Short mmCIF file of C-alpha atoms and ligand atoms in Angstrom, two decimals:
data_model
loop_
_atom_site.label_atom_id
_atom_site.label_comp_id
_atom_site.label_asym_id
_atom_site.label_seq_id
_atom_site.Cartn_x
_atom_site.Cartn_y
_atom_site.Cartn_z
CA MET V 21 109.83 89.75 90.06
CA ARG V 22 107.70 92.88 90.11
CA VAL V 23 106.14 92.75 93.55
CA LEU V 24 103.17 94.78 94.75
CA LEU V 25 103.63 95.54 98.45
CA THR V 26 100.43 96.73 100.11
CA GLY V 27 100.95 98.68 103.35
CA GLY V 28 104.40 99.26 101.91
CA LEU V 29 105.02 102.53 103.76
CA GLY V 30 104.30 100.99 107.17
CA TYR V 31 106.79 99.73 109.75
CA ILE V 32 107.18 96.21 108.39
CA GLY V 33 106.49 97.24 104.77
CA THR V 34 109.50 99.56 104.54
CA HIS V 35 111.79 96.79 105.78
CA VAL V 36 110.25 94.25 103.38
CA ALA V 37 110.67 96.74 100.52
CA THR V 38 114.37 97.09 101.38
CA ALA V 39 114.84 93.31 101.55
CA LEU V 40 113.08 92.84 98.20
CA LEU V 41 115.26 95.50 96.54
CA GLU V 42 118.35 93.85 98.02
CA SER V 43 117.27 90.60 96.37
CA GLY V 44 116.89 92.29 92.99
CA HIS V 45 113.09 92.55 92.89
CA GLU V 46 111.15 95.58 91.66
CA VAL V 47 108.82 96.98 94.32
CA ILE V 48 105.49 98.71 93.80
CA LEU V 49 104.38 100.26 97.09
CA LEU V 50 100.68 100.78 97.75
CA ASP V 51 99.45 102.54 100.89
CA ASN V 52 96.49 104.74 101.82
CA LEU V 53 98.67 106.59 104.40
CA VAL V 54 96.18 105.96 107.24
CA ASN V 55 99.07 105.02 109.56
CA THR V 56 102.10 106.52 107.83
CA SER V 57 103.12 109.46 105.66
CA GLU V 58 104.94 110.23 102.41
CA THR V 59 108.05 111.36 104.32
CA VAL V 60 108.62 107.63 104.93
CA LEU V 61 108.90 107.19 101.16
CA GLU V 62 111.70 109.77 101.09
CA ALA V 63 113.52 107.95 103.90
CA LEU V 64 113.15 104.65 102.04
CA LYS V 65 114.56 106.16 98.83
CA THR V 66 117.49 107.69 100.75
CA LEU V 67 118.19 104.31 102.30
CA ALA V 68 118.02 102.55 98.93
CA LYS V 69 120.50 105.02 97.41
CA ARG V 70 122.83 104.85 100.39
CA GLU V 71 122.89 101.04 100.24
CA GLY V 72 123.59 101.08 96.50
CA LEU V 73 120.15 99.62 95.72
CA ALA V 74 118.19 100.52 92.59
CA ALA V 75 115.91 103.27 93.96
CA GLU V 76 114.35 103.52 90.48
CA ASN V 77 112.94 100.02 91.13
CA LEU V 78 110.70 101.58 93.79
CA THR V 79 107.38 103.17 92.83
CA PHE V 80 104.52 104.36 95.03
CA PHE V 81 100.74 104.54 94.57
CA GLU V 82 98.54 106.19 97.18
CA ALA V 83 95.52 103.86 97.14
CA ASP V 84 93.21 101.90 99.38
CA VAL V 85 92.99 98.10 99.09
CA ARG V 86 89.22 98.30 99.55
CA ASP V 87 88.88 100.43 96.39
CA LEU V 88 88.41 98.05 93.42
CA GLU V 89 88.82 100.75 90.77
CA ALA V 90 92.01 102.08 92.37
CA LEU V 91 93.38 98.53 92.54
CA ARG V 92 92.57 97.91 88.87
CA PHE V 93 94.39 101.11 88.00
CA VAL V 94 97.49 100.12 90.01
CA PHE V 95 97.57 96.60 88.50
CA THR V 96 97.16 97.90 84.95
CA ALA V 97 99.78 100.62 85.40
CA SER V 98 102.40 98.53 87.20
CA LYS V 99 101.77 94.90 86.11
CA PRO V 100 102.86 93.10 89.29
CA GLU V 101 103.75 89.40 89.14
CA ALA V 102 103.21 88.80 92.88
CA VAL V 103 101.60 90.50 95.86
CA VAL V 104 102.83 90.81 99.45
CA HIS V 105 99.85 92.01 101.47
CA LEU V 106 100.64 93.91 104.66
CA ALA V 107 98.00 96.67 104.53
CA GLY V 108 95.75 96.48 107.54
CA LEU V 109 94.73 97.97 110.85
CA LYS V 110 96.55 96.36 113.77
CA ALA V 111 95.66 97.87 117.15
CA VAL V 112 94.08 95.21 119.37
CA GLY V 113 92.28 97.63 121.72
CA GLU V 114 90.92 99.72 118.86
CA SER V 115 89.61 96.56 117.20
CA VAL V 116 87.50 95.84 120.30
CA ALA V 117 86.02 99.35 120.16
CA LEU V 118 85.63 99.48 116.35
CA PRO V 119 85.11 95.91 115.11
CA LEU V 120 83.31 96.90 111.89
CA ASP V 121 86.21 99.13 110.86
CA TYR V 122 88.59 96.22 111.38
CA TYR V 123 86.50 93.63 109.54
CA GLU V 124 85.87 96.06 106.68
CA ASN V 125 89.44 97.23 106.32
CA ASN V 126 91.23 93.93 106.84
CA VAL V 127 88.77 91.33 105.50
CA THR V 128 87.01 93.31 102.75
CA GLY V 129 90.33 94.86 101.69
CA THR V 130 91.87 91.41 101.28
CA ILE V 131 88.87 90.05 99.34
CA HIS V 132 88.97 92.99 96.92
CA LEU V 133 92.68 92.59 96.43
CA LEU V 134 92.28 88.86 95.65
CA GLN V 135 89.41 89.58 93.24
CA VAL V 136 91.53 92.03 91.28
CA MET V 137 94.51 89.65 91.35
CA ARG V 138 92.39 86.92 89.77
CA GLU V 139 90.98 89.31 87.17
CA GLN V 140 94.49 90.41 86.25
CA GLY V 141 96.03 86.93 86.26
CA VAL V 142 98.28 87.39 89.33
CA PHE V 143 98.29 84.35 91.62
CA THR V 144 101.33 84.55 93.93
CA PHE V 145 100.38 85.97 97.32
CA VAL V 146 102.12 86.37 100.69
CA PHE V 147 99.97 87.50 103.61
CA SER V 148 100.83 89.14 106.99
CA SER V 149 99.07 87.07 109.58
CA SER V 150 99.88 87.10 113.25
CA ALA V 151 100.76 84.82 116.16
CA THR V 152 97.75 86.39 117.84
CA VAL V 153 95.63 83.75 116.02
CA TYR V 154 96.89 81.11 118.48
CA GLY V 155 95.32 82.83 121.51
CA GLU V 156 95.06 80.51 124.46
CA ALA V 157 93.95 77.36 122.64
CA SER V 158 97.31 75.60 123.00
CA GLN V 159 100.65 75.73 124.75
CA PRO V 160 103.84 77.24 123.31
CA PRO V 161 105.91 76.54 121.32
CA PHE V 162 103.06 77.04 118.84
CA THR V 163 103.29 74.82 115.78
CA GLU V 164 101.46 75.87 112.62
CA THR V 165 98.98 73.01 113.12
CA ALA V 166 98.11 74.04 116.70
CA PRO V 167 94.47 75.02 117.23
CA THR V 168 93.72 78.72 116.87
CA ALA V 169 91.48 80.82 119.11
CA PRO V 170 92.09 84.56 118.72
CA THR V 171 90.78 86.58 121.63
CA ASN V 172 89.91 89.87 119.90
CA PRO V 173 88.41 91.21 116.63
CA TYR V 174 91.86 92.08 115.18
CA GLY V 175 93.02 88.48 115.66
CA ARG V 176 89.75 87.20 114.22
CA THR V 177 90.25 89.25 111.05
CA LYS V 178 93.58 87.46 110.61
CA ARG V 179 92.07 84.04 111.16
CA MET V 180 89.16 84.78 108.82
CA ILE V 181 91.55 85.91 106.11
CA GLU V 182 93.62 82.74 106.57
CA GLU V 183 90.44 80.69 106.08
CA ILE V 184 89.52 82.66 102.96
CA LEU V 185 93.01 82.10 101.55
CA SER V 186 92.88 78.38 102.26
CA ASP V 187 89.44 78.08 100.59
CA LEU V 188 90.59 80.10 97.60
CA ALA V 189 93.72 78.00 97.03
CA ALA V 190 91.60 74.83 97.32
CA SER V 191 89.14 76.13 94.72
CA ASP V 192 91.64 77.39 92.13
CA ASP V 193 94.96 75.64 91.67
CA ARG V 194 96.53 78.64 89.98
CA PHE V 195 96.86 80.34 93.39
CA ARG V 196 100.14 80.03 95.31
CA ILE V 197 99.55 81.46 98.76
CA VAL V 198 101.60 81.74 101.95
CA SER V 199 100.41 83.14 105.28
CA LEU V 200 103.11 84.31 107.68
CA ARG V 201 102.30 84.32 111.38
CA TYR V 202 104.59 86.98 112.80
CA PHE V 203 105.49 86.79 116.46
CA ASN V 204 106.69 90.13 117.93
CA PRO V 205 108.56 92.23 115.35
CA VAL V 206 110.77 94.90 116.92
CA GLY V 207 113.96 96.81 116.07
CA ALA V 208 114.78 98.82 112.99
CA HIS V 209 117.07 98.88 109.99
CA GLU V 210 120.68 99.41 111.08
CA SER V 211 120.86 102.68 109.10
CA GLY V 212 118.41 104.29 111.53
CA LEU V 213 116.50 105.66 108.53
CA ILE V 214 113.39 103.50 108.81
CA GLY V 215 111.68 102.08 111.88
CA GLU V 216 108.48 102.02 113.88
CA LEU V 217 106.63 105.33 114.18
CA PRO V 218 103.51 104.78 116.29
CA ARG V 219 100.94 107.56 116.36
CA GLY V 220 99.80 108.67 119.83
CA VAL V 221 100.42 106.49 122.87
CA PRO V 222 102.23 103.29 121.82
CA ASN V 223 100.35 100.03 122.44
CA ASN V 224 103.40 97.79 122.14
CA LEU V 225 106.28 97.27 124.51
CA MET V 226 109.35 98.33 122.50
CA PRO V 227 108.00 101.67 121.20
CA TYR V 228 106.88 102.49 124.74
CA VAL V 229 110.28 101.58 126.19
CA MET V 230 111.93 103.88 123.65
CA GLN V 231 109.68 106.82 124.41
CA VAL V 232 110.42 106.43 128.13
CA ALA V 233 114.17 106.17 127.43
CA ALA V 234 113.89 109.30 125.29
CA GLY V 235 112.21 111.19 128.15
CA LEU V 236 108.97 111.57 126.20
CA ARG V 237 107.07 109.53 128.82
CA GLU V 238 107.71 109.31 132.54
CA LYS V 239 107.75 105.56 133.03
CA LEU V 240 106.81 102.24 131.51
CA HIS V 241 103.82 100.37 132.92
CA VAL V 242 104.68 96.70 133.19
CA PHE V 243 101.40 94.85 132.79
CA GLY V 244 101.51 92.28 135.60
CA ASP V 245 104.30 90.45 137.45
CA ASP V 246 102.21 87.51 138.61
CA TYR V 247 102.24 85.38 135.46
CA PRO V 248 103.52 81.80 135.66
CA THR V 249 106.87 82.83 134.10
CA PRO V 250 110.39 82.91 135.66
CA ASP V 251 110.12 86.58 136.74
CA GLY V 252 106.32 86.88 136.66
CA THR V 253 106.17 89.18 133.60
CA GLY V 254 104.84 88.25 130.15
CA VAL V 255 107.11 86.32 127.79
CA ARG V 256 107.14 86.97 124.01
CA ASP V 257 109.11 85.85 120.98
CA TYR V 258 110.71 89.09 119.77
CA ILE V 259 112.08 88.97 116.23
CA HIS V 260 114.18 91.64 114.54
CA VAL V 261 112.17 93.31 111.77
CA VAL V 262 115.09 92.90 109.34
CA ASP V 263 115.04 89.13 109.92
CA LEU V 264 111.27 89.16 109.49
CA ALA V 265 111.66 91.05 106.20
CA ARG V 266 114.15 88.48 104.92
CA GLY V 267 111.57 85.82 105.77
CA HIS V 268 109.21 87.50 103.29
CA VAL V 269 111.69 87.22 100.45
CA LEU V 270 112.17 83.51 101.16
CA SER V 271 108.39 83.04 101.41
CA LEU V 272 107.82 84.81 98.13
CA ASN V 273 110.36 82.59 96.39
CA TYR V 274 108.67 79.56 97.93
CA ALA V 275 105.15 80.71 96.98
CA ALA V 276 106.19 81.40 93.38
CA ARG V 277 107.11 77.70 93.00
CA HIS V 278 104.36 76.02 95.08
CA PRO V 279 100.66 76.05 94.16
CA GLY V 280 98.33 75.74 97.14
CA TYR V 281 98.31 77.23 100.61
CA GLU V 282 100.91 77.10 103.38
CA VAL V 283 101.26 78.74 106.80
CA PHE V 284 104.62 79.56 108.41
CA ASN V 285 105.54 81.01 111.79
CA LEU V 286 108.16 83.74 111.74
CA GLY V 287 109.77 83.96 115.15
CA ARG V 288 113.02 83.10 116.90
CA GLY V 289 111.62 80.21 118.87
CA LYS V 290 112.60 81.68 122.22
CA GLY V 291 110.92 84.06 124.57
CA ALA V 292 112.03 87.07 126.59
CA SER V 293 110.15 88.57 129.52
CA VAL V 294 109.21 92.23 129.84
CA LEU V 295 111.87 92.70 132.56
CA GLU V 296 114.50 91.05 130.34
CA VAL V 297 113.64 93.47 127.52
CA ILE V 298 113.96 96.45 129.89
CA ARG V 299 117.27 95.19 131.29
CA THR V 300 118.74 94.43 127.87
CA PHE V 301 117.67 97.83 126.52
CA GLU V 302 119.26 99.62 129.49
CA GLU V 303 122.51 97.67 129.24
CA VAL V 304 122.93 97.90 125.47
CA ASN V 305 122.08 101.57 125.18
CA GLY V 306 123.25 102.85 128.57
CA THR V 307 119.89 104.54 129.07
CA PRO V 308 117.62 104.04 132.10
CA VAL V 309 114.04 102.89 131.57
CA PRO V 310 112.03 103.72 134.73
CA PHE V 311 109.05 101.40 135.20
CA ALA V 312 106.23 100.51 137.57
CA ILE V 313 104.35 97.23 137.87
CA VAL V 314 100.62 97.66 137.25
CA ASP V 315 97.69 95.28 136.74
CA ARG V 316 97.65 92.74 133.94
CA ARG V 317 96.37 93.99 130.57
CA PRO V 318 93.10 92.21 129.70
CA GLY V 319 93.52 89.69 126.88
CA ASP V 320 97.29 89.17 127.35
CA VAL V 321 98.61 85.61 127.41
CA ALA V 322 101.44 84.65 129.77
CA ILE V 323 103.83 83.11 127.25
CA SER V 324 104.03 83.08 123.48
CA PHE V 325 106.82 81.73 121.32
CA ALA V 326 107.07 80.00 117.99
CA ALA V 327 107.91 76.53 116.81
CA THR V 328 110.40 77.43 114.08
CA ASP V 329 111.08 74.00 112.49
CA LYS V 330 108.71 74.38 109.55
CA ALA V 331 110.08 77.77 108.43
CA GLU V 332 113.62 76.52 108.93
CA GLN V 333 113.19 73.24 107.05
CA THR V 334 110.92 74.45 104.25
CA LEU V 335 112.01 78.06 103.70
CA GLY V 336 115.55 77.86 105.08
CA PHE V 337 114.60 80.70 107.43
CA ARG V 338 116.45 81.27 110.66
CA ALA V 339 116.53 84.56 112.58
CA GLU V 340 120.05 85.96 112.96
CA TYR V 341 119.70 89.01 115.19
CA ASP V 342 119.31 88.70 118.97
CA LEU V 343 117.57 90.89 121.56
CA THR V 344 120.64 93.12 122.01
CA ASP V 345 120.61 93.94 118.25
CA MET V 346 116.87 94.64 118.39
CA CYS V 347 117.33 97.06 121.32
CA ARG V 348 120.38 98.77 119.78
CA HIS V 349 118.84 99.27 116.34
CA ALA V 350 115.47 100.41 117.70
CA TRP V 351 117.25 103.05 119.79
CA GLN V 352 119.37 104.22 116.85
CA PHE V 353 116.17 104.97 114.94
CA GLN V 354 114.57 106.74 117.91
CA LYS V 355 117.71 108.85 118.47
CA ARG V 356 117.72 109.97 114.84
CA LEU V 357 114.08 111.06 115.20
CA LEU V 358 114.90 113.04 118.33
CA HIS V 359 117.89 114.61 116.59
CA GLU V 360 115.73 115.61 113.60
CA GLN V 361 113.13 117.15 115.91
CA THR V 362 115.72 119.27 117.73
CA GLU V 363 117.24 120.39 114.41
CA ARG V 364 113.84 121.66 113.22
P1 LIG U 523 101.72 99.63 110.02
O1 LIG U 523 100.46 100.27 110.48
O2 LIG U 523 103.00 100.35 110.25
O3 LIG U 523 101.62 99.29 108.46
C1 LIG U 523 100.39 99.00 107.82
C2 LIG U 523 100.26 99.94 106.64
O4 LIG U 523 99.05 99.66 105.95
C3 LIG U 523 100.21 101.41 107.06
O5 LIG U 523 101.21 102.13 106.39
C4 LIG U 523 98.80 101.87 106.66
O6 LIG U 523 98.80 103.22 106.25
C5 LIG U 523 98.44 100.88 105.57
N1 LIG U 523 97.01 100.59 105.41
C6 LIG U 523 96.12 100.28 106.37
N2 LIG U 523 94.91 100.06 105.82
C7 LIG U 523 95.06 100.22 104.47
C8 LIG U 523 94.17 100.13 103.37
N3 LIG U 523 92.88 99.85 103.54
N4 LIG U 523 94.65 100.36 102.12
C9 LIG U 523 95.96 100.67 101.94
N5 LIG U 523 96.84 100.78 102.95
C10 LIG U 523 96.39 100.56 104.20
O7 LIG U 523 101.77 98.17 110.65
P2 LIG U 523 102.93 97.08 110.59
O8 LIG U 523 103.40 96.84 111.96
O9 LIG U 523 103.89 97.42 109.53
O10 LIG U 523 102.05 95.81 110.18
C11 LIG U 523 101.96 95.34 108.84
C12 LIG U 523 101.08 94.11 108.84
O11 LIG U 523 101.63 93.13 109.71
C13 LIG U 523 99.66 94.35 109.32
O12 LIG U 523 98.77 93.60 108.50
C14 LIG U 523 99.67 93.82 110.73
O13 LIG U 523 98.40 93.38 111.13
C15 LIG U 523 100.65 92.66 110.61
N6 LIG U 523 101.28 92.31 111.89
C16 LIG U 523 101.99 93.25 112.59
C17 LIG U 523 102.58 92.90 113.82
C18 LIG U 523 103.34 93.92 114.61
O14 LIG U 523 103.57 93.67 115.80
N7 LIG U 523 103.77 95.04 114.05
C19 LIG U 523 102.43 91.60 114.32
C20 LIG U 523 101.72 90.66 113.57
C21 LIG U 523 101.14 91.03 112.36
N1 LIG U 524 103.68 95.25 127.84
C1 LIG U 524 103.89 95.98 129.00
N2 LIG U 524 103.74 97.33 128.94
C2 LIG U 524 103.42 98.00 127.80
C3 LIG U 524 103.21 97.23 126.61
C4 LIG U 524 103.35 95.86 126.67
O1 LIG U 524 104.18 95.42 130.04
O2 LIG U 524 103.28 99.23 127.82
C5 LIG U 524 103.87 93.79 127.88
C6 LIG U 524 102.64 92.99 127.50
O3 LIG U 524 101.84 92.76 128.63
C7 LIG U 524 103.26 91.71 126.92
C8 LIG U 524 104.57 92.21 126.28
O4 LIG U 524 104.85 93.46 126.91
O5 LIG U 524 103.60 90.83 127.96
C9 LIG U 524 104.46 92.43 124.78
O6 LIG U 524 103.35 93.26 124.49
P1 LIG U 524 103.11 93.91 123.05
O7 LIG U 524 101.90 94.78 123.15
O8 LIG U 524 104.36 94.54 122.57
O9 LIG U 524 102.86 92.64 122.13
P2 LIG U 524 101.70 91.54 122.17
O10 LIG U 524 102.38 90.21 122.26
O11 LIG U 524 100.67 91.84 123.17
O12 LIG U 524 101.03 91.72 120.74
C10 LIG U 524 101.79 91.98 119.56
C11 LIG U 524 100.96 92.83 118.60
C12 LIG U 524 99.83 92.03 118.05
C13 LIG U 524 100.36 90.78 117.42
C14 LIG U 524 101.15 89.99 118.43
C15 LIG U 524 101.75 88.79 117.77
O13 LIG U 524 100.43 93.96 119.27
O14 LIG U 524 99.20 92.79 117.03
O15 LIG U 524 102.19 90.79 118.97
O16 LIG U 524 102.21 87.90 118.73
F1 LIG U 524 99.35 90.05 116.95
#
């Protein structure tokens, strides 16, 4: 298939692009570069060539999903048969400070994309949702039918979009839509060529751990050790981004054959605490990660992990990489960045 990948130059997008190329799909990348840059496109092309993938099956359009005319141009020029929609803003704290930016970018952007898809006769759609939609309404493992109660504007954009997608599929049986609720994607492609490149101070655990290990920051702040968990620190379901990317290919194949709307969790179904992540990272990479325990971060839940049965039974999806792989591959990417910076 010719697949339009919005947010295709982002962290998850580059890994999904690689997985799609590996499966023989053509990939049309669309990104407005708000959280990435065109150097990532070069890295992606280098990776494709190195892996013997058809780099000519990769094209890029700099465009914004909110811009109807730009979308029409991209659809007319590239004629996609399916869309994987990852473009969006994703920082929880920023979404509390700038809710209108988040609703406009994430919700309006998705509505415009769906409008143009319908105009152009494209009906297969895979959407990046998030485990953050579960909030504190139920207990883990979260099944896809568990009640949702996101605790911040970012999470509410994801839930609103899920509702829009469900309503759209119910109103028009040409649509074949899948929402993927990602748990905590970490790690990087084994080549070290693509990975997570946060701008400014990282919000998430793994990028912060890496910057401390690299000596770019003094120590990690562990947000609370008084949670009702075995060691008192927060527990999350970390999933290797390469596994997550493979889940998109399976979801796309599923969506292409199934009219209607379905939701799938993408996680490993098991949690790791913050201290376990630190310990594993130190052991695997032989690099110390100094840390200090500080207060809880407002809005954090104690434990989050996925029920994986639905994705396993319906999509045939099962994560293969474990936490040691995630820590090793993340560090390989960070080391290459450091090496490049010292070479310059
Ligand atoms: P990312 O910021 O690296 O990638 C998102 C990409 O979308 C960026 O390259 C950005 O430039 C682009 N973008 C943003 N707004 C756009 C717009 N209006 N038009 C065109 N491009 C736009 O983030 P990521 O981690 O790769 O996340 C991808 C998706 O997955 C997001 O929708 C995010 O909400 C979702 N998600 C991420 C996580 C996570 O922990 N990384 C967890 C759950 C869900
Ligand atoms: N943590 C720290 N110190 C840090 C950063 C994080 O102790 O500097 C802790 C958090 O308190 C939490 C765990 O590490 O216990 C993971 O935190 P992340 O910020 O990496 O991940 P979250 O689970 O809070 O949220 C992430 C994304 C959301 C997404 C969600 C899906 O940020 O966008 O996963 O479950 F929706």
